[in-house]
Structure formats: C-alpha cells, structure tokens
Amino acid sequence: MAKKTIAATDVKGKRVLIRVDFNVPIEDGKITDDRRIREAVPTLKSVLDRGGSLVLMSHLGRPEGKGYEAEFSLAPVAVRLGELLGKPVKFPSKDCTDDAAASAVAGLQAGEVLLLENVRFAKGEKKGEPAYAAKLASYGDIYVNDAFGTAHREDGSMFAVPKSMTGKPRVAGLLLEKELKFLSEALSKPAKPFIVVLGGAKVSDKIGVIDNLLPKADGIIIGGAMAYTFLKALGRGVGTSKVEEDKVSEAKRMIDAAAKAKCELYLPVDHVCSTQFSEMSGDIEVFDENIKPGFMGLDIGPKTQTKYSMALRKAKTIVWNGPMGVFEFMPFSTGTRQVGQAIAEATAGGAVSIVGGGDSAAAAEKFGLASKMTHVSTGGGASLEMLSGKPFTTVELLDNA
Ligand code: 3PG
Ligand code: MG
C-alpha cells in the first residue's frame, strides 16, 4: 500500500518532527561522506518552503544510551546541514529530551530548523520507553519518517514515537518514498531480463535476498568472497579463500533452487588471487576453475568480468549489492569496476539499475559511476532487508495515501 508523503501534507505553521538518518562517517570531526544529509534536503526544503518548521532526530554510530559522548555527537552534522540549507540550524542541547531541548522546540518559528542531539544517547531510544517516546512525540504536529537507512530498526524514534502520535499525520519523507519505489515497488514486476548482482564477504548476509529474488530473477551473478562458499559447495579448489564453512550446505541448496527456478546462477570462472590479504605484498596470480593451495581469491578474473559484463548489458532491471573483490586494494579493484561499468552502460541503454547502500554505493562513488545508476540507496542493512522481502513495521504504521 502506497504511503502518504510529506508533499501531500499541509505543513503551514506546523512543527514537523522528522526522523532522518544522519548516521554519516566522521573522521577527526570531519564528515567524510555527506550523502545521507544531502539526500534528506528535498524533504526538508519541501517543509520550509511551505511555511513549516523542522525538528530533526537522528542517531549516529552505536552509543549505548549512557548519555552524551563527544565522539558520537551530531554537532558536525548540524554545521553541514546549515551549509546545505543556507540557514542556521539550532542545536540546543546534549540531551534530546531535556528542558533546553524542549524549550528550544517550543520557541521554534516558521522556517526555522532544529536538530536534536543523537537519540542513541538516551536510554529510552533502543527500547522505545513510553515516557521518552511521549516527550519526543510532543515536539511535533506531524511525524515524518525519512530515515530509510534505519527503517529496519524498531528504535524509539522510528516506532514508539510515531505510535504515540496516533491522530496526527504520520507520513513518508521524499527520500523514503524514493527508496521504497526502487527497492520494493520496482521489483514487484521487474522489466526482464532481471539480473541480480551479489558480492561482498558473506553468504550469510545475502541468503534472504537470494531466496526472495530467485523466483523473479533471470540470473544471479555472484562475486566477492561469498563466491568461494558456493565454489566449495561444488567441490572446487578454493585455496585459502574466505569460506563460510557452516554455509556450504546452504550454498548447495541455493544452487539447486536456482536450477529448479530456471534462474541462471553465475559463479566466477577465474580468479585474481594472492598469497596474502594485502595491497602491497604477496604473489598475485590468476587461476581458472581451481585455485592453487596457498592462494586466496581476492577478485573475479578477466574471463569472469567479460562473462558478467555481457550478461549485464542485456538486462533491463539490475539490482547490485556487494563488490566483486577487495576493491579498496588497487590490484583487486578491476572486477568491481568492470561490473559497475557494465551496469552503468545497461542503464544508459534504458535499464533500471538499483544499487544497495554500503560497500556497493561506496564502490559506485569511487569509480565515478553513482550518477550513472538509476538509484543508489542510502541504506546498507535496510536495503538488504528490504530486498529480502521483510516487512518494515516502521513504514507500515505510516498513513496510507
Ligand atoms: C546504518 O548505517 O546501517 C543505519 O544508520 C542504521 O544503523 P545501525 O546499524 O547502527 O542500527
Ligand atoms: Mg547498519
């Protein structure tokens, strides 16, 4: 069921309480990737332009509800957001529910913006304690969920807060709307051929996605270290490659399920290997089929790159989640770059491409391909859970359109 959005909600003179996901990487007090903040701006501007005021809530990192901790402060985010909006962002207190925060919220004028400090500093956030949730709920006339990256978590600000705002409008932000459009609706009837590209370290993270998309996909392309658990299931020599021993039988089950579903499962046919997990040291060699003992696979090989790229160029819908190799290390970055390039080319030819957040989004950015994709998600764990077909209670509770 489509959700009502902030664009369809009257906000004039209203205080709009928005849960955003400003959980951005920060090093030495500097934001190293502000994409999640930039992606929230359309929602924020939509409210400000129509005469509403903004009370924003977010978490950052994983503090455990023990009060203020400087390393997890949203202070750098308040500064960056002010730059992006071109107006000051009030950042009143180290505690999102104390008197200073509450009175700053009460004094907010139309067109003004206030960011609360990290909600995970509060003991009540993780469990959604009623008194805590009621306090945050009192800050808004309208609740907006625009935190797709956190939408798989039933934290207080995601769930208990809107729950306790029954009777007031509770709607989707524009970023959440866009994420749902691509990670859920677009995949309910994907244009064919539909190819899913999965990579990264662990099979265990991707089992739900494979099981959910197998019946719809024409092909599933596998790369990254997770490929070695599959190859081990087929009895191939994998050397010292990373294998999840306890998932080998699951891999075998998925190979059989793919055959039954007439979904082609693509596994690497050659491998760029090294004797060490390192960018600088170790002997690098390419092996077909069986990897020599003492070597580990760190990227898909050139034949695999060609094979995968050819399959992708014919696709009309593509989902990409997870790199093909250790793309952070130059000698093992080619597979991910080539696959990303092939997806970008398919997109230029009319395919819809959807890139999961986390590592694949980082890879797309690194290789200058992000703007060539149809949609790059802001969610890591959230995009995986949505691609697994799991229901999101934090979205379900929002008003229907
Ligand atoms: C994320 O980056 O995965 C989201 O912001 C959610 O954070 P969490 O995994 O700590 O709940
Ligand atoms: Mg996470």
Tab-separated table of C-alpha atoms and ligand atoms in Angstrom:
chain	number	residue	atom	x	y	z
A	1	MET	CA	0.000	0.000	0.000
A	2	ALA	CA	1.468	3.367	-1.019
A	3	LYS	CA	2.106	5.749	1.851
A	4	LYS	CA	1.026	9.362	2.196
A	5	THR	CA	4.001	11.666	1.727
A	6	ILE	CA	5.048	14.976	3.201
A	7	ALA	CA	4.427	16.595	-0.204
A	8	ALA	CA	0.720	15.785	0.196
A	9	THR	CA	0.557	17.094	3.785
A	10	ASP	CA	-0.318	20.671	4.807
A	11	VAL	CA	2.611	21.961	6.884
A	12	LYS	CA	1.953	25.731	7.069
A	13	GLY	CA	2.544	26.957	10.622
A	14	LYS	CA	3.182	23.376	11.772
A	15	ARG	CA	6.138	21.884	13.647
A	16	VAL	CA	7.237	18.880	11.631
A	17	LEU	CA	9.122	16.168	13.545
A	18	ILE	CA	11.290	14.266	11.087
A	19	ARG	CA	13.306	11.104	11.762
A	20	VAL	CA	16.262	11.300	9.383
A	21	ASP	CA	19.290	9.004	9.099
A	22	PHE	CA	22.271	11.312	9.537
A	23	ASN	CA	24.454	8.381	10.604
A	24	VAL	CA	27.373	9.503	8.423
A	25	PRO	CA	31.041	8.563	8.641
A	26	ILE	CA	33.083	11.094	10.629
A	27	GLU	CA	36.866	11.100	10.948
A	28	ASP	CA	38.677	13.574	13.205
A	29	GLY	CA	35.497	15.646	13.483
A	30	LYS	CA	35.079	15.830	9.675
A	31	ILE	CA	32.261	14.220	7.709
A	32	THR	CA	33.854	12.020	5.029
A	33	ASP	CA	30.623	11.274	3.118
A	34	ASP	CA	27.614	13.600	3.455
A	35	ARG	CA	25.335	11.755	1.007
A	36	ARG	CA	22.733	10.860	3.627
A	37	ILE	CA	22.455	14.529	4.631
A	38	ARG	CA	22.225	15.743	1.018
A	39	GLU	CA	19.565	13.145	0.201
A	40	ALA	CA	17.345	14.423	3.027
A	41	VAL	CA	17.406	18.030	1.795
A	42	PRO	CA	14.413	17.794	-0.627
A	43	THR	CA	12.139	16.723	2.232
A	44	LEU	CA	13.442	19.477	4.499
A	45	LYS	CA	13.098	22.171	1.832
A	46	SER	CA	9.593	20.992	0.982
A	47	VAL	CA	8.528	21.773	4.580
A	48	LEU	CA	10.466	25.042	4.916
A	49	ASP	CA	9.253	26.391	1.560
A	50	ARG	CA	5.641	25.839	2.626
A	51	GLY	CA	5.923	27.640	5.971
A	52	GLY	CA	6.597	24.788	8.393
A	53	SER	CA	9.390	24.427	10.945
A	54	LEU	CA	11.651	21.404	11.402
A	55	VAL	CA	12.570	19.315	14.418
A	56	LEU	CA	15.048	16.687	13.258
A	57	MET	CA	16.018	13.481	15.058
A	58	SER	CA	18.805	11.058	14.131
A	59	HIS	CA	21.259	8.620	15.619
A	60	LEU	CA	24.976	8.495	14.852
A	61	GLY	CA	27.043	5.381	15.498
A	62	ARG	CA	26.137	2.968	18.236
A	63	PRO	CA	26.376	4.665	21.638
A	64	GLU	CA	24.520	2.571	24.192
A	65	GLY	CA	22.176	5.003	25.913
A	66	LYS	CA	24.635	6.148	28.563
A	67	GLY	CA	24.301	9.863	27.908
A	68	TYR	CA	26.413	12.271	25.874
A	69	GLU	CA	29.642	11.003	24.263
A	70	ALA	CA	31.563	13.577	22.217
A	71	GLU	CA	32.705	11.093	19.564
A	72	PHE	CA	29.084	10.360	18.611
A	73	SER	CA	27.852	13.965	18.648
A	74	LEU	CA	25.791	15.229	15.703
A	75	ALA	CA	27.461	18.661	16.034
A	76	PRO	CA	29.414	18.344	12.730
A	77	VAL	CA	26.163	17.311	11.031
A	78	ALA	CA	24.373	20.447	12.284
A	79	VAL	CA	27.100	22.572	10.674
A	80	ARG	CA	26.990	20.683	7.351
A	81	LEU	CA	23.205	20.780	7.237
A	82	GLY	CA	23.277	24.538	7.814
A	83	GLU	CA	25.575	24.891	4.793
A	84	LEU	CA	23.312	22.755	2.616
A	85	LEU	CA	20.133	24.588	3.642
A	86	GLY	CA	21.754	28.018	3.610
A	87	LYS	CA	20.373	28.851	7.047
A	88	PRO	CA	21.375	28.316	10.686
A	89	VAL	CA	20.499	25.009	12.313
A	90	LYS	CA	19.680	25.242	16.022
A	91	PHE	CA	21.432	22.549	18.040
A	92	PRO	CA	20.246	23.325	21.540
A	93	SER	CA	21.322	20.582	23.901
A	94	LYS	CA	23.371	17.445	24.612
A	95	ASP	CA	20.193	15.613	25.570
A	96	CYS	CA	17.277	15.334	23.145
A	97	THR	CA	14.608	15.385	25.872
A	98	ASP	CA	15.934	17.837	28.488
A	99	ASP	CA	14.437	21.272	29.266
A	100	ALA	CA	16.836	23.104	26.975
A	101	ALA	CA	15.808	20.924	24.027
A	102	ALA	CA	12.094	21.188	24.857
A	103	SER	CA	12.113	24.963	25.229
A	104	ALA	CA	14.099	25.431	22.023
A	105	VAL	CA	11.496	23.313	20.236
A	106	ALA	CA	8.670	25.356	21.806
A	107	GLY	CA	10.254	28.609	20.603
A	108	LEU	CA	10.745	27.458	17.013
A	109	GLN	CA	9.347	29.849	14.357
A	110	ALA	CA	8.082	29.026	10.859
A	111	GLY	CA	11.022	28.409	8.525
A	112	GLU	CA	13.419	27.525	11.352
A	113	VAL	CA	15.385	24.302	11.704
A	114	LEU	CA	16.386	22.468	14.871
A	115	LEU	CA	18.475	19.297	15.135
A	116	LEU	CA	18.258	17.253	18.315
A	117	GLU	CA	21.422	15.601	19.641
A	118	ASN	CA	21.986	11.878	18.947
A	119	VAL	CA	18.860	9.986	20.070
A	120	ARG	CA	21.005	6.962	20.985
A	121	PHE	CA	22.470	8.953	23.897
A	122	ALA	CA	19.055	8.468	25.526
A	123	LYS	CA	18.447	5.289	27.476
A	124	GLY	CA	14.865	5.125	26.155
A	125	GLU	CA	15.730	5.090	22.439
A	126	LYS	CA	16.629	1.445	21.838
A	127	LYS	CA	13.697	0.058	23.807
A	128	GLY	CA	11.264	2.811	22.900
A	129	GLU	CA	10.391	3.615	26.539
A	130	PRO	CA	6.922	5.226	26.740
A	131	ALA	CA	7.864	8.393	28.700
A	132	TYR	CA	10.799	9.047	26.362
A	133	ALA	CA	8.701	8.420	23.252
A	134	ALA	CA	5.895	10.668	24.541
A	135	LYS	CA	8.355	13.505	25.134
A	136	LEU	CA	9.729	13.341	21.572
A	137	ALA	CA	6.217	12.940	20.179
A	138	SER	CA	5.196	16.197	21.928
A	139	TYR	CA	7.715	18.054	19.730
A	140	GLY	CA	5.716	17.605	16.519
A	141	ASP	CA	2.318	18.334	14.979
A	142	ILE	CA	3.292	15.957	12.156
A	143	TYR	CA	5.650	12.947	12.123
A	144	VAL	CA	7.772	12.151	9.083
A	145	ASN	CA	9.884	9.053	8.541
A	146	ASP	CA	12.660	9.924	6.075
A	147	ALA	CA	15.247	7.592	7.627
A	148	PHE	CA	15.317	4.733	5.140
A	149	GLY	CA	18.761	3.635	6.403
A	150	THR	CA	17.266	2.957	9.849
A	151	ALA	CA	13.829	1.755	8.718
A	152	HIS	CA	14.685	-1.875	9.587
A	153	ARG	CA	15.158	-0.897	13.256
A	154	GLU	CA	12.255	-0.564	15.687
A	155	ASP	CA	14.121	2.056	17.731
A	156	GLY	CA	12.029	4.549	19.757
A	157	SER	CA	12.278	7.423	17.275
A	158	MET	CA	11.340	5.069	14.425
A	159	PHE	CA	8.450	3.234	16.060
A	160	ALA	CA	7.317	4.174	19.600
A	161	VAL	CA	7.337	7.905	18.778
A	162	PRO	CA	5.020	7.700	15.733
A	163	LYS	CA	2.934	5.058	17.546
A	164	SER	CA	2.249	7.565	20.311
A	165	MET	CA	1.277	10.245	17.743
A	166	THR	CA	-1.895	8.446	16.633
A	167	GLY	CA	-4.382	11.020	15.354
A	168	LYS	CA	-1.679	13.319	13.992
A	169	PRO	CA	-0.409	12.961	10.401
A	170	ARG	CA	2.392	10.347	10.156
A	171	VAL	CA	3.822	10.341	6.670
A	172	ALA	CA	6.751	9.300	4.471
A	173	GLY	CA	9.531	11.712	3.540
A	174	LEU	CA	10.596	12.077	-0.090
A	175	LEU	CA	13.773	10.026	0.366
A	176	LEU	CA	11.865	7.177	1.994
A	177	GLU	CA	9.312	7.370	-0.834
A	178	LYS	CA	12.093	7.112	-3.444
A	179	GLU	CA	13.795	4.205	-1.676
A	180	LEU	CA	10.511	2.274	-1.438
A	181	LYS	CA	9.802	2.959	-5.090
A	182	PHE	CA	13.032	1.304	-6.199
A	183	LEU	CA	13.779	-1.312	-3.536
A	184	SER	CA	10.234	-2.593	-3.298
A	185	GLU	CA	7.747	-1.447	-5.974
A	186	ALA	CA	10.127	-1.581	-8.974
A	187	LEU	CA	10.956	-5.173	-8.085
A	188	SER	CA	7.395	-6.408	-7.760
A	189	LYS	CA	7.138	-6.598	-11.581
A	190	PRO	CA	10.668	-6.041	-12.878
A	191	ALA	CA	11.273	-5.499	-16.606
A	192	LYS	CA	13.052	-8.599	-17.986
A	193	PRO	CA	15.761	-9.766	-18.127
A	194	PHE	CA	16.157	-9.092	-14.399
A	195	ILE	CA	19.678	-9.692	-13.143
A	196	VAL	CA	20.768	-9.557	-9.504
A	197	VAL	CA	24.452	-8.979	-8.745
A	198	LEU	CA	25.609	-10.018	-5.296
A	199	GLY	CA	29.049	-9.792	-3.770
A	200	GLY	CA	30.811	-8.993	-0.554
A	201	ALA	CA	32.316	-11.139	2.114
A	202	LYS	CA	29.482	-13.196	3.480
A	203	VAL	CA	26.877	-15.558	2.023
A	204	SER	CA	25.024	-15.377	5.329
A	205	ASP	CA	24.131	-11.694	4.686
A	206	LYS	CA	22.659	-12.492	1.271
A	207	ILE	CA	20.663	-15.727	1.772
A	208	GLY	CA	17.411	-13.805	2.362
A	209	VAL	CA	17.955	-11.727	-0.791
A	210	ILE	CA	18.680	-14.799	-2.926
A	211	ASP	CA	15.652	-16.689	-1.620
A	212	ASN	CA	13.383	-13.681	-2.168
A	213	LEU	CA	14.624	-12.728	-5.657
A	214	LEU	CA	15.296	-16.203	-7.140
A	215	PRO	CA	11.705	-16.712	-8.312
A	216	LYS	CA	11.709	-13.343	-10.150
A	217	ALA	CA	15.268	-13.080	-11.432
A	218	ASP	CA	16.533	-14.415	-14.754
A	219	GLY	CA	20.066	-14.512	-13.408
A	220	ILE	CA	22.006	-14.085	-10.190
A	221	ILE	CA	25.636	-13.064	-10.570
A	222	ILE	CA	27.904	-13.854	-7.658
A	223	GLY	CA	31.288	-12.381	-6.846
A	224	GLY	CA	33.300	-11.341	-3.818
A	225	ALA	CA	34.429	-13.720	-1.113
A	226	MET	CA	30.906	-15.156	-0.857
A	227	ALA	CA	31.541	-16.892	-4.213
A	228	TYR	CA	34.062	-19.245	-2.566
A	229	THR	CA	31.445	-20.767	-0.286
A	230	PHE	CA	29.453	-21.599	-3.448
A	231	LEU	CA	32.526	-22.929	-5.270
A	232	LYS	CA	33.433	-25.066	-2.273
A	233	ALA	CA	29.890	-26.496	-2.388
A	234	LEU	CA	30.653	-27.521	-5.995
A	235	GLY	CA	33.874	-29.236	-4.890
A	236	ARG	CA	36.266	-26.689	-6.459
A	237	GLY	CA	39.702	-25.932	-5.067
A	238	VAL	CA	39.400	-22.614	-3.222
A	239	GLY	CA	42.880	-22.475	-1.640
A	240	THR	CA	42.933	-20.235	1.404
A	241	SER	CA	39.978	-18.122	0.208
A	242	LYS	CA	37.473	-16.970	2.811
A	243	VAL	CA	34.777	-19.652	3.077
A	244	GLU	CA	31.842	-19.797	5.484
A	245	GLU	CA	32.103	-23.491	6.321
A	246	ASP	CA	28.741	-23.548	8.083
A	247	LYS	CA	27.021	-22.139	4.972
A	248	VAL	CA	28.371	-24.602	2.388
A	249	SER	CA	25.226	-26.750	2.555
A	250	GLU	CA	23.037	-23.614	2.280
A	251	ALA	CA	25.021	-22.655	-0.826
A	252	LYS	CA	24.336	-26.104	-2.282
A	253	ARG	CA	20.632	-25.694	-1.525
A	254	MET	CA	20.595	-22.323	-3.337
A	255	ILE	CA	22.424	-23.768	-6.360
A	256	ASP	CA	19.711	-26.446	-6.616
A	257	ALA	CA	16.923	-23.920	-6.014
A	258	ALA	CA	18.251	-21.712	-8.823
A	259	ALA	CA	18.310	-24.652	-11.235
A	260	LYS	CA	14.716	-25.501	-10.313
A	261	ALA	CA	13.585	-21.887	-10.704
A	262	LYS	CA	15.360	-21.683	-14.094
A	263	CYS	CA	17.339	-18.752	-12.771
A	264	GLU	CA	20.896	-18.814	-14.064
A	265	LEU	CA	23.411	-18.705	-11.222
A	266	TYR	CA	26.661	-17.153	-12.436
A	267	LEU	CA	29.782	-18.088	-10.457
A	268	PRO	CA	33.339	-16.912	-11.179
A	269	VAL	CA	35.226	-18.995	-13.758
A	270	ASP	CA	38.599	-17.435	-12.972
A	271	HIS	CA	40.085	-15.613	-10.026
A	272	VAL	CA	42.683	-12.967	-9.235
A	273	CYS	CA	44.499	-14.450	-6.262
A	274	SER	CA	47.280	-13.648	-3.858
A	275	THR	CA	49.161	-15.425	-1.120
A	276	GLN	CA	48.329	-12.568	1.239
A	277	PHE	CA	45.373	-10.319	2.042
A	278	SER	CA	47.331	-7.201	1.202
A	279	GLU	CA	47.596	-4.471	-1.399
A	280	MET	CA	51.376	-4.307	-1.304
A	281	SER	CA	52.761	-7.779	-0.643
A	282	GLY	CA	52.113	-11.342	-1.747
A	283	ASP	CA	52.374	-13.106	-5.118
A	284	ILE	CA	49.473	-12.258	-7.419
A	285	GLU	CA	48.309	-14.899	-9.913
A	286	VAL	CA	45.177	-15.643	-11.926
A	287	PHE	CA	43.704	-19.157	-11.778
A	288	ASP	CA	40.898	-20.762	-13.778
A	289	GLU	CA	38.475	-23.105	-12.014
A	290	ASN	CA	40.633	-24.397	-9.140
A	291	ILE	CA	42.696	-22.037	-7.010
A	292	LYS	CA	46.175	-23.309	-6.161
A	293	PRO	CA	46.731	-24.222	-2.496
A	294	GLY	CA	48.241	-21.317	-0.564
A	295	PHE	CA	46.428	-18.699	-2.684
A	296	MET	CA	43.203	-16.843	-1.873
A	297	GLY	CA	40.734	-15.335	-4.347
A	298	LEU	CA	40.534	-11.544	-3.974
A	299	ASP	CA	38.778	-10.540	-7.209
A	300	ILE	CA	36.935	-12.073	-10.147
A	301	GLY	CA	39.277	-12.813	-13.073
A	302	PRO	CA	39.217	-11.340	-16.612
A	303	LYS	CA	37.099	-14.126	-18.173
A	304	THR	CA	34.531	-13.749	-15.415
A	305	GLN	CA	34.496	-9.969	-15.887
A	306	THR	CA	33.694	-10.417	-19.568
A	307	LYS	CA	31.031	-13.045	-18.901
A	308	TYR	CA	29.311	-10.946	-16.229
A	309	SER	CA	29.504	-7.756	-18.278
A	310	MET	CA	27.892	-9.467	-21.282
A	311	ALA	CA	25.002	-10.758	-19.169
A	312	LEU	CA	24.515	-7.311	-17.612
A	313	ARG	CA	24.455	-5.456	-20.920
A	314	LYS	CA	21.313	-7.388	-21.913
A	315	ALA	CA	19.498	-6.757	-18.620
A	316	LYS	CA	16.513	-4.429	-18.275
A	317	THR	CA	16.402	-4.446	-14.451
A	318	ILE	CA	19.535	-4.776	-12.300
A	319	VAL	CA	19.987	-4.921	-8.547
A	320	TRP	CA	23.570	-4.647	-7.312
A	321	ASN	CA	24.570	-5.360	-3.755
A	322	GLY	CA	28.172	-6.060	-2.807
A	323	PRO	CA	31.563	-5.695	-4.506
A	324	MET	CA	33.168	-8.366	-6.721
A	325	GLY	CA	36.505	-8.221	-4.933
A	326	VAL	CA	38.598	-6.264	-2.483
A	327	PHE	CA	38.045	-3.034	-4.453
A	328	GLU	CA	39.769	-0.938	-1.779
A	329	PHE	CA	43.053	-2.623	-2.896
A	330	MET	CA	44.105	-1.443	-6.352
A	331	PRO	CA	45.199	-4.879	-7.732
A	332	PHE	CA	41.791	-6.360	-6.824
A	333	SER	CA	39.518	-3.482	-7.867
A	334	THR	CA	39.067	-4.273	-11.582
A	335	GLY	CA	36.238	-6.792	-11.211
A	336	THR	CA	34.060	-4.395	-9.241
A	337	ARG	CA	34.889	-1.512	-11.590
A	338	GLN	CA	34.059	-3.566	-14.721
A	339	VAL	CA	30.791	-4.847	-13.326
A	340	GLY	CA	29.852	-1.319	-12.188
A	341	GLN	CA	30.735	-0.033	-15.660
A	342	ALA	CA	28.576	-2.696	-17.330
A	343	ILE	CA	25.642	-1.749	-15.076
A	344	ALA	CA	26.152	1.932	-15.949
A	345	GLU	CA	26.163	1.053	-19.680
A	346	ALA	CA	22.989	-1.012	-19.346
A	347	THR	CA	21.399	1.950	-17.549
A	348	ALA	CA	22.396	4.304	-20.363
A	349	GLY	CA	20.653	1.834	-22.701
A	350	GLY	CA	17.400	2.048	-20.758
A	351	ALA	CA	17.739	-0.472	-17.918
A	352	VAL	CA	16.661	0.368	-14.373
A	353	SER	CA	19.615	-0.101	-12.000
A	354	ILE	CA	19.293	-0.173	-8.252
A	355	VAL	CA	22.406	-0.136	-6.109
A	356	GLY	CA	22.233	-1.175	-2.459
A	357	GLY	CA	23.918	1.140	0.018
A	358	GLY	CA	27.062	0.371	1.981
A	359	ASP	CA	30.014	-1.066	0.035
A	360	SER	CA	28.390	-1.118	-3.419
A	361	ALA	CA	27.371	2.540	-3.071
A	362	ALA	CA	30.929	3.341	-1.943
A	363	ALA	CA	32.336	1.444	-4.947
A	364	ALA	CA	29.970	3.224	-7.354
A	365	GLU	CA	31.106	6.574	-5.885
A	366	LYS	CA	34.786	5.639	-6.018
A	367	PHE	CA	34.624	4.687	-9.709
A	368	GLY	CA	32.559	7.753	-10.645
A	369	LEU	CA	29.537	5.633	-11.556
A	370	ALA	CA	26.985	6.649	-8.901
A	371	SER	CA	25.338	9.331	-11.046
A	372	LYS	CA	25.013	6.836	-13.922
A	373	MET	CA	22.804	4.482	-11.903
A	374	THR	CA	19.012	4.847	-11.652
A	375	HIS	CA	19.024	4.698	-7.859
A	376	VAL	CA	21.762	4.391	-5.242
A	377	SER	CA	20.255	3.555	-1.878
A	378	THR	CA	21.181	5.323	1.369
A	379	GLY	CA	20.529	2.113	3.289
A	380	GLY	CA	23.038	-0.665	3.921
A	381	GLY	CA	21.379	-3.179	6.238
A	382	ALA	CA	17.986	-1.683	5.420
A	383	SER	CA	18.349	-2.227	1.665
A	384	LEU	CA	19.382	-5.869	2.236
A	385	GLU	CA	16.372	-6.463	4.478
A	386	MET	CA	14.021	-4.827	2.001
A	387	LEU	CA	15.460	-6.907	-0.861
A	388	SER	CA	14.857	-9.950	1.353
A	389	GLY	CA	11.164	-9.082	1.302
A	390	LYS	CA	10.957	-8.454	5.043
A	391	PRO	CA	8.070	-6.245	6.193
A	392	PHE	CA	9.082	-2.897	7.738
A	393	THR	CA	6.784	-2.078	10.648
A	394	THR	CA	8.221	1.457	10.819
A	395	VAL	CA	6.850	2.061	7.325
A	396	GLU	CA	3.618	0.095	7.711
A	397	LEU	CA	2.440	2.327	10.563
A	398	LEU	CA	2.547	5.457	8.356
A	399	ASP	CA	-0.711	6.860	6.913
A	400	ASN	CA	-1.807	5.318	3.636
A	401	ALA	CA	-2.010	7.567	0.578
B	1	3PG	C1	23.169	2.150	9.161
B	1	3PG	O1	24.096	2.888	8.827
B	1	3PG	O2	23.177	0.912	8.967
B	1	3PG	C2	21.955	2.782	9.745
B	1	3PG	O3	22.172	4.126	10.045
B	1	3PG	C3	21.468	2.012	10.945
B	1	3PG	O4	22.455	1.983	11.943
B	1	3PG	P1	22.601	0.718	12.865
B	1	3PG	O5	23.011	-0.440	12.014
B	1	3PG	O6	23.627	1.075	13.895
B	1	3PG	O7	21.244	0.457	13.501
B	2	MG	MG	23.816	-0.962	9.981
